[in-house]
XYZ file of C-alpha atoms in Angstrom:
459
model
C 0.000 0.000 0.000
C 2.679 2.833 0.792
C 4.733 1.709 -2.267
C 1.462 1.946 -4.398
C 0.791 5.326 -2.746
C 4.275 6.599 -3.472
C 3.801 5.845 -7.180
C 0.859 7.703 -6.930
C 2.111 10.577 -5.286
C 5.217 10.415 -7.901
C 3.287 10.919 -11.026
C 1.359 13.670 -9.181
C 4.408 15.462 -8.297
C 5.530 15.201 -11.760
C 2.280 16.045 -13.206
C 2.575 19.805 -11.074
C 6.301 20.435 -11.800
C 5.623 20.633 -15.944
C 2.295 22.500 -15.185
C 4.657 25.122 -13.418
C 7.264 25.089 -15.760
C 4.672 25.468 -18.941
C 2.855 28.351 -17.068
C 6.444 30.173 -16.493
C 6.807 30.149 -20.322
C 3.444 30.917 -21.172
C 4.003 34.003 -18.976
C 7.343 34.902 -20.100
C 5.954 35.151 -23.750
C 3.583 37.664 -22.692
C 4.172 41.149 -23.845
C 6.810 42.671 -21.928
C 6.963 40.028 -19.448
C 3.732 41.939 -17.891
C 6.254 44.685 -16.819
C 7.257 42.680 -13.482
C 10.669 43.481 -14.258
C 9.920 46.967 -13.349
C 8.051 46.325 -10.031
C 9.531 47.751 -6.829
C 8.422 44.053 -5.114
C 10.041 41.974 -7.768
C 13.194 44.043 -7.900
C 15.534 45.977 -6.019
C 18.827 47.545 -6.808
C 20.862 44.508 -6.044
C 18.646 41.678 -8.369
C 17.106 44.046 -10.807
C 17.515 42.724 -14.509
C 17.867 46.222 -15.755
C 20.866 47.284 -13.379
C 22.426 44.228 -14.852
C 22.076 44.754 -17.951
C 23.556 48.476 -17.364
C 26.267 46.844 -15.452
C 27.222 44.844 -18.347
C 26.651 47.562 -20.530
C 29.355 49.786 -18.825
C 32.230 47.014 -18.627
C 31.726 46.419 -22.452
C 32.794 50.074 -22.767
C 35.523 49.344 -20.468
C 33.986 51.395 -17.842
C 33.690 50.285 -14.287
C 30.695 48.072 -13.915
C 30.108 50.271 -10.332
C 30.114 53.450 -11.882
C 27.341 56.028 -11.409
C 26.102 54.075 -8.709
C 23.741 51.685 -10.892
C 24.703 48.354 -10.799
C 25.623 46.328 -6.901
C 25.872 43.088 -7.642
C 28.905 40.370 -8.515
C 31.294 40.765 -10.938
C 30.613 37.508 -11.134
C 27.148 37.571 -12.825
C 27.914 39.941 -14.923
C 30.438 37.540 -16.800
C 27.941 34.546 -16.660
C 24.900 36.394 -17.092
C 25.924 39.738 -18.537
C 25.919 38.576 -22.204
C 21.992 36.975 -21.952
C 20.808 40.776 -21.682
C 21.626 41.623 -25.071
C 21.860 38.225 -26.838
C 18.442 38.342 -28.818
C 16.706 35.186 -30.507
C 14.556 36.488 -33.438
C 10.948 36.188 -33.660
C 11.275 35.608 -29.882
C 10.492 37.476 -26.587
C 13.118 39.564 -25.239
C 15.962 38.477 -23.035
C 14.187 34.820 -23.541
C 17.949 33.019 -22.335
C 17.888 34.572 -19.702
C 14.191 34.042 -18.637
C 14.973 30.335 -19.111
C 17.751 30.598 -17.180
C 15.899 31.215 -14.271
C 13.057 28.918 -15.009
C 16.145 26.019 -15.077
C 17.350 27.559 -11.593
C 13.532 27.430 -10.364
C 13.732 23.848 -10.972
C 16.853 22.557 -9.993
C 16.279 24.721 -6.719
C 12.857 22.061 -6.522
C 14.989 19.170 -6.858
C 17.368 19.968 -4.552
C 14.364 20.677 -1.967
C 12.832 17.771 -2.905
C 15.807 15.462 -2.137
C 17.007 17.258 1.342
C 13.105 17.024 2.235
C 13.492 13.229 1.598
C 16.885 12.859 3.697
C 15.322 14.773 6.545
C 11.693 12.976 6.461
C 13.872 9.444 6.577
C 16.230 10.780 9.877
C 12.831 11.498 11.663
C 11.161 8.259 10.764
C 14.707 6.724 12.440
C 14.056 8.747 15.649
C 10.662 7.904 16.171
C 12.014 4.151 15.546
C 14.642 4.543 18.040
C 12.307 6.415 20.462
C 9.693 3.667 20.529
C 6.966 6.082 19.311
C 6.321 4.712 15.590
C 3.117 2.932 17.556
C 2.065 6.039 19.026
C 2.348 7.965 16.042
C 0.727 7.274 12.768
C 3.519 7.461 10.279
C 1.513 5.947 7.738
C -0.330 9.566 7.357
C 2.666 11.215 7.394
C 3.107 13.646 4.298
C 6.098 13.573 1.762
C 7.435 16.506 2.930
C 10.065 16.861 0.455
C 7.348 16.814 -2.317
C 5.427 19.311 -0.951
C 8.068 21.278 -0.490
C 9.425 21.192 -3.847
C 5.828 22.345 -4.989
C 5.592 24.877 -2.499
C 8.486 26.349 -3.985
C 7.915 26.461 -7.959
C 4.122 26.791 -7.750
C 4.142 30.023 -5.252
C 3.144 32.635 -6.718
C 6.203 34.466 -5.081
C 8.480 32.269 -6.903
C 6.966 32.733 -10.153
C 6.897 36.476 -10.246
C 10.390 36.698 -9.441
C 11.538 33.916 -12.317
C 9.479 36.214 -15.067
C 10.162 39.484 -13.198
C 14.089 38.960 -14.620
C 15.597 38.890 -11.286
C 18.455 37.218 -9.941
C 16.832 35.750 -7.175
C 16.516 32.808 -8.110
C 19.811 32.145 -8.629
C 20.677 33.539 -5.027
C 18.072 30.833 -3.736
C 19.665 28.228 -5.537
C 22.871 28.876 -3.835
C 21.822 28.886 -0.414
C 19.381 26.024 -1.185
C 22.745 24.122 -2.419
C 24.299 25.194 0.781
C 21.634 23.091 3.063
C 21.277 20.309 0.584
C 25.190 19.852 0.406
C 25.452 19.781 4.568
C 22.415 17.745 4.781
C 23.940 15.103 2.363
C 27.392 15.112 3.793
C 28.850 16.805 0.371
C 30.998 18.960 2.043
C 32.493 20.492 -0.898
C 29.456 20.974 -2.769
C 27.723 22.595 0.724
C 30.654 25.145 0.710
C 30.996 25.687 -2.215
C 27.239 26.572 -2.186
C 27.487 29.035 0.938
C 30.414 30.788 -0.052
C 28.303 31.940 -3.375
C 25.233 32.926 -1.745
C 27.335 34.859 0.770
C 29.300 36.992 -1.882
C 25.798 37.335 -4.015
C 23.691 38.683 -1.210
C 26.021 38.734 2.682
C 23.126 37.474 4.555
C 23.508 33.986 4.182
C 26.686 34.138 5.805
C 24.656 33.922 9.398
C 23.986 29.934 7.711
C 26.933 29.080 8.921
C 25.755 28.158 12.352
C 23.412 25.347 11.086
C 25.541 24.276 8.572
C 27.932 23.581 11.124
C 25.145 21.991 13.437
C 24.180 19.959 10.134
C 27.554 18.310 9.419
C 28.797 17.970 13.562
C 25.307 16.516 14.427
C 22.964 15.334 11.488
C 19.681 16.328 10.393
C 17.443 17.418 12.220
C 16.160 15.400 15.495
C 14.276 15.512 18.509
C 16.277 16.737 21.558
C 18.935 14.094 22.776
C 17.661 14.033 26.180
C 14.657 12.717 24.581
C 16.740 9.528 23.888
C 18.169 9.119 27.325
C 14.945 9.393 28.610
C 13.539 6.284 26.816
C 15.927 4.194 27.499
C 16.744 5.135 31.107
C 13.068 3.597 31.267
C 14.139 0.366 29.690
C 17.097 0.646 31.848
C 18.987 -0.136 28.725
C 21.146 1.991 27.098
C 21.774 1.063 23.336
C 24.495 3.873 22.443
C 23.385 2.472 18.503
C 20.136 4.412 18.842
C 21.164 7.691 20.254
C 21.749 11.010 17.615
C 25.457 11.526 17.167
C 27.526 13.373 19.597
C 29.063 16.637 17.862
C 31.930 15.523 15.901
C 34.305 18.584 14.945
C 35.931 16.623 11.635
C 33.294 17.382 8.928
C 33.196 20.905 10.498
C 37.082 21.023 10.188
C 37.068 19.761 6.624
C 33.645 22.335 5.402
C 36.013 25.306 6.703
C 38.683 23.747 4.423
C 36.713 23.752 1.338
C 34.571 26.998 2.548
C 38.328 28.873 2.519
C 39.689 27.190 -0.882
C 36.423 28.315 -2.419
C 36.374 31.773 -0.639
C 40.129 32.328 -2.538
C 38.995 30.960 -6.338
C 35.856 33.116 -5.903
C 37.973 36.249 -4.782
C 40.541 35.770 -7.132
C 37.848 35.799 -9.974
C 36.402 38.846 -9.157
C 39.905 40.290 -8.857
C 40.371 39.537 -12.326
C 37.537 40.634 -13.485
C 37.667 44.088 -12.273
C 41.501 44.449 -12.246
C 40.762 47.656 -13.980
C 38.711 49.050 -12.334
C 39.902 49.326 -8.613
C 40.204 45.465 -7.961
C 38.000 43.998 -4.846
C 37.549 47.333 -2.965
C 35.620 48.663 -5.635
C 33.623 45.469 -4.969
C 33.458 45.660 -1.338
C 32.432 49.145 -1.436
C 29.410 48.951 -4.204
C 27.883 45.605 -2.922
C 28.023 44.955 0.972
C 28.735 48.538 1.532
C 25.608 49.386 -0.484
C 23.503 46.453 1.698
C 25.187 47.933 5.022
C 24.614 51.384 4.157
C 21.212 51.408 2.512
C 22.539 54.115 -0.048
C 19.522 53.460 -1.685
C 15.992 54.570 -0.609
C 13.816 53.266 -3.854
C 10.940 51.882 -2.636
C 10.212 48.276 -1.688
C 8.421 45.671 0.505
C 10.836 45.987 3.283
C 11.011 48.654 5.972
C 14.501 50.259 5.951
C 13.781 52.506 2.968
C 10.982 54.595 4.404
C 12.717 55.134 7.917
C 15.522 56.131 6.604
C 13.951 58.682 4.229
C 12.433 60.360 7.584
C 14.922 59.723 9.822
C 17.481 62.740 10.966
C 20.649 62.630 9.088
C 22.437 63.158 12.418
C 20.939 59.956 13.937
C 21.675 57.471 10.403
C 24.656 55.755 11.390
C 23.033 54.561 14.568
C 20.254 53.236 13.376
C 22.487 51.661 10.661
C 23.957 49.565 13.687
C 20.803 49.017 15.296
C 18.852 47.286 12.316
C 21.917 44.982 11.228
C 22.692 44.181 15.338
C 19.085 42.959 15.454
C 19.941 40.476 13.550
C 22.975 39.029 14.970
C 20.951 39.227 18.294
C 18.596 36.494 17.176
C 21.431 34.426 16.123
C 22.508 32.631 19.346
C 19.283 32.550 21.378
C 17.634 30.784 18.130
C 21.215 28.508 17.974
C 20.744 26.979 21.456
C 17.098 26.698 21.523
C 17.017 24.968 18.098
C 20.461 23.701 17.873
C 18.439 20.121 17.079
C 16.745 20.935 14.062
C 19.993 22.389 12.091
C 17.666 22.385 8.621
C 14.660 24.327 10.761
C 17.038 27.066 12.343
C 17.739 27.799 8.939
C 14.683 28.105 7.974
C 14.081 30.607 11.057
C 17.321 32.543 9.864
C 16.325 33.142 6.389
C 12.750 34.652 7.234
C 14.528 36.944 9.396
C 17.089 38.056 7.324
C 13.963 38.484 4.750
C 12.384 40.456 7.035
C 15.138 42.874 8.096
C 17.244 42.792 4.736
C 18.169 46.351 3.299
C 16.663 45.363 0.211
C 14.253 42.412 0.723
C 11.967 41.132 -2.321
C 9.233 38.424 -2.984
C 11.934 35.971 -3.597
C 13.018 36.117 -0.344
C 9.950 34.818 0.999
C 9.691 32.489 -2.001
C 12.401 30.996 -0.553
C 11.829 30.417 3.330
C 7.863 29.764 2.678
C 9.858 27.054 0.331
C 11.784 25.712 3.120
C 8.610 25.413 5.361
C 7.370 22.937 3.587
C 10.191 20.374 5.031
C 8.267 20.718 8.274
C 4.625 20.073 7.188
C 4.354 16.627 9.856
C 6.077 18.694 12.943
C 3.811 21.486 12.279
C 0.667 19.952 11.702
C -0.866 22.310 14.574
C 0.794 25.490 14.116
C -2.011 28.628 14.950
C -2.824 31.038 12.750
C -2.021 29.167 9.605
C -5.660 30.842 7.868
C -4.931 33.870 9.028
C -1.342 33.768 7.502
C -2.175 33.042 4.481
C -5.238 35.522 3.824
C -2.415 38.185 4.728
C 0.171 36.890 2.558
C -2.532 37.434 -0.361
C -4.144 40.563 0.707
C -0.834 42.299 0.656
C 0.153 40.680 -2.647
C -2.493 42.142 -4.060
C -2.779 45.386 -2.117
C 0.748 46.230 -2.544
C 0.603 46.796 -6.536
C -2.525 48.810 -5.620
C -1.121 51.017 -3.323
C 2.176 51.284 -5.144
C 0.188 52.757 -8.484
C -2.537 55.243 -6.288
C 1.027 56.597 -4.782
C 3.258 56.721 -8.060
C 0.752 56.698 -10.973
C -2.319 58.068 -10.157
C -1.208 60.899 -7.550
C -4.185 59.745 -5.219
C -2.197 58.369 -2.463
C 1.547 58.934 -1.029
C 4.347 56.596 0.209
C 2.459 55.523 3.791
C -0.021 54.423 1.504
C 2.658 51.581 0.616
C 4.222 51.835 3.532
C 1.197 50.477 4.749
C 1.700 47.149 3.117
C 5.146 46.734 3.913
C 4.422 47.170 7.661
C 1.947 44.662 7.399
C 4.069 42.014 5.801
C 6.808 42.473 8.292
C 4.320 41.546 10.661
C 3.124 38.857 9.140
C 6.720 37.332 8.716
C 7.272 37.997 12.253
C 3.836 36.416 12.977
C 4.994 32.709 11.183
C 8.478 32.954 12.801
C 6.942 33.334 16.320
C 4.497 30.909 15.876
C 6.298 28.659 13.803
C 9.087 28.062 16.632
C 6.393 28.098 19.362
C 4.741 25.042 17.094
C 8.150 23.322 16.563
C 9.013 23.932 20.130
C 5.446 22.460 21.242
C 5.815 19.367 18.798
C 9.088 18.320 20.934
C 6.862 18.525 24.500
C 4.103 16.300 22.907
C 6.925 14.108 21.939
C 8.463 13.820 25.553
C 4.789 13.378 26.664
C 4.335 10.580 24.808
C 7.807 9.052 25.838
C 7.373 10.275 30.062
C 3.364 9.303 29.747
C 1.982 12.851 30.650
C -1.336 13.966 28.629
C -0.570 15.359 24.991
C -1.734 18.936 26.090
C 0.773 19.238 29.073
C 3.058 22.363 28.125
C 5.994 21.151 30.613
């Protein structure tokens, strides 16, 4: 029956993933790609197409790419996908290569969701094993996480704007989901390899470090180890084969290793690629000193912009240090509390970093509502799910509203769309609260079960 179910649940899968990838090309041969390019909540100054393409543009005339303050993003991408934005197919849309380009990095970033889904859905079927609690539990309901997570991912709508918007997103989410696909397979190199890109393409992966590290000294992600002592301090056995892992410091030792050889080739590209044009500190300067800085105060979905359009010029540089601190402040209270679930602390870090980014765009949360799908079984009875997702469409669809009866029409002004953005930092802020809280209340049912206490006990 579960093999026959499977099958079914294959072909299903497969059926969604070419519906997703048909509709992307049906959209991207629209006129004008429906002008997403151009909106403020598909693109900012650091993925926009167009600032790429002007990039590009300005090393061809052997100008700095950084010059006039237009184009903040790798050196890098402008060699690899600098020469789609003017290569034309005839009797074709527009920058089609590159559009497909990001469809292919769409789906790969599926795949690779799909299969560290799988890994981590088979190490918490082991637990429960080892933990006596397969009886007490119905596994046979439990969802293919790493199916539904895959979907999640290329059918949002989030996703989909940003793949025909032209924006480099998707390539940024690739990288970072390479990162946690690489750690949670034990491919050291490749998970390196795969966080040392999305760190030089956007900085705030960098904080992914912590449960990468947790990932490859630990495994994925488990119930708490005292969990495991518990049980079989009842049984007054204690089989060492079914406990988690203790730390172990080698695949740590050997991801720095490749994280460092990779850091170098990456570095040394970009140093050849701009050696004429003020080598790496012209880099440093016009990418994370533009994120750090927020130079720029276009409009988008985030918050930063509009505060520090009013805020006293006297009074920028500390608020500067405040926003960015908040998030390193979140780092280590989130690392010991979830320092179990390596693959759902990362999770937790990349809504927050979407939330309090200097330049945050629907990709973002493509991304992290992407990774939420690994955890469909643990949070089966997470609050407020309805209510989140109402929100997450009213905004979608308010936003572009707002944005035009502010910019267009002359009816509105910026709180108008401020508006909006305030209410979708509050709605990320809403699922990361009550998305731990469910986590953290799916590990006390789980001791319940084990110590014999009623499911609704909180302690």
């Amino acid at each position: 029956m579960e093999k026959v179910k499977k099958k079914i649940g294959s072909f299903s899968f497969w059926n969604w993933v070419t519906a997703s990838i048909i509709f992307r090309l049906i959209l991207i041969y629209f006129p004008k790609n429906l002008n997403l390019s151009s909106r403020p909540e598909v693109s900012t100054p650091l993925t926009s197409f167009r600032r790429l393409a002007e990039g590009y543009w300005l090393k061809q005339s052997s100008m700095s790419p950084y010059a006039g303050s237009m184009y903040h993003g790798s050196p890098l991408l402008l060699s690899l996908l600098g020469p789609l934005t003017i290569n034309r197919i005839e009797g074709q849309p527009n920058h089609l290569l590159y559009s497909l380009v990001s469809v292919i990095a769409d789906v790969v970033s599926a795949m690779l969701i799909r299969a560290t889904g799988q890994n981590l859905r088979l190490a918490y079927l082991r637990s429960l094993e080892s933990l006596d609690l397969v009886k007490q539990i119905e596994v046979s309901e439990f969802l293919f996480s790493g199916d539904i997570a895959a979907l999640i991912y290329l059918c949002n709508p989030f996703t989909i704007v940003a793949c025909v918007g032209l924006s480099t997103s998707p390539i940024e989410n690739m990288a970072v989901i390479l990162c946690l696909y690489g750690a949670c397979s034990r491919l050291i190199p490749l998970a390196a390899f795969g966080w040392v890109i999305a760190t030089h393409l956007s900085l705030y992966p960098a904080i992914l470090i912590i449960p990468v590290i947790f990932l490859l000294g630990c495994g994925p992600d488990s119930p708490p180890r005292k969990l495991f002592l518990q049980r079989h301090q009842q049984k007054e056995v204690l089989n060492q084969s079914k406990l988690p892992p203790r730390f172990s410091w080698g695949p740590v030792i050997h991801f720095a290793f490749w994280a460092f050889l990779w850091s170098v080739y990456v570095l040394v590209l970009c140093g050849i690629s701009l050696k004429q044009f003020g080598g790496l500190w012209e880099m440093f300067k016009s990418t994370y000193g533009f994120i750090l800085t927020v130079e720029d105060l276009s409009p988008n979905i985030g918050v930063l912009w509009y505060f520090f359009a009013e805020v006293f010029e006297f009074f920028r540089n500390f608020f500067l240090i405040v926003f960015h601190v908040n998030i390193l402040f979140m780092i280590l209270p989130l690392a010991i509390r979830l320092r179990h679930r390596p693959c759902y602390l990362a999770f937790v870090y990349v809504a927050i970093c979407s939330m309090l980014k200097s330049y945050p765009s629907v990709g973002d949360s493509a991304l992290y509502l992407g990774l939420l799908g690994w955890f469909v079984n643990e949070l089966a009875d997470m609050q407020f799910s309805l209510f989140l997702f109402c929100g997450y469409v009213g905004v979608s669809l308010l936003s572009p509203v707002m944005h035009n009866l502010w910019i267009w029409r002359g009816t509105g002004n910026a709180n108008f769309y401020f508006a909006t953005a305030m209410v979708y930092a509050c709605l990320q802020i809403v699922l990361v609260v009550e998305g731990v809280s469910a986590m953290l209340n799916h590990d006390r049912k789980l001791r319940n079960l084990i110590t014999g206490k009623p499911q609704d006990a909180k302690s």
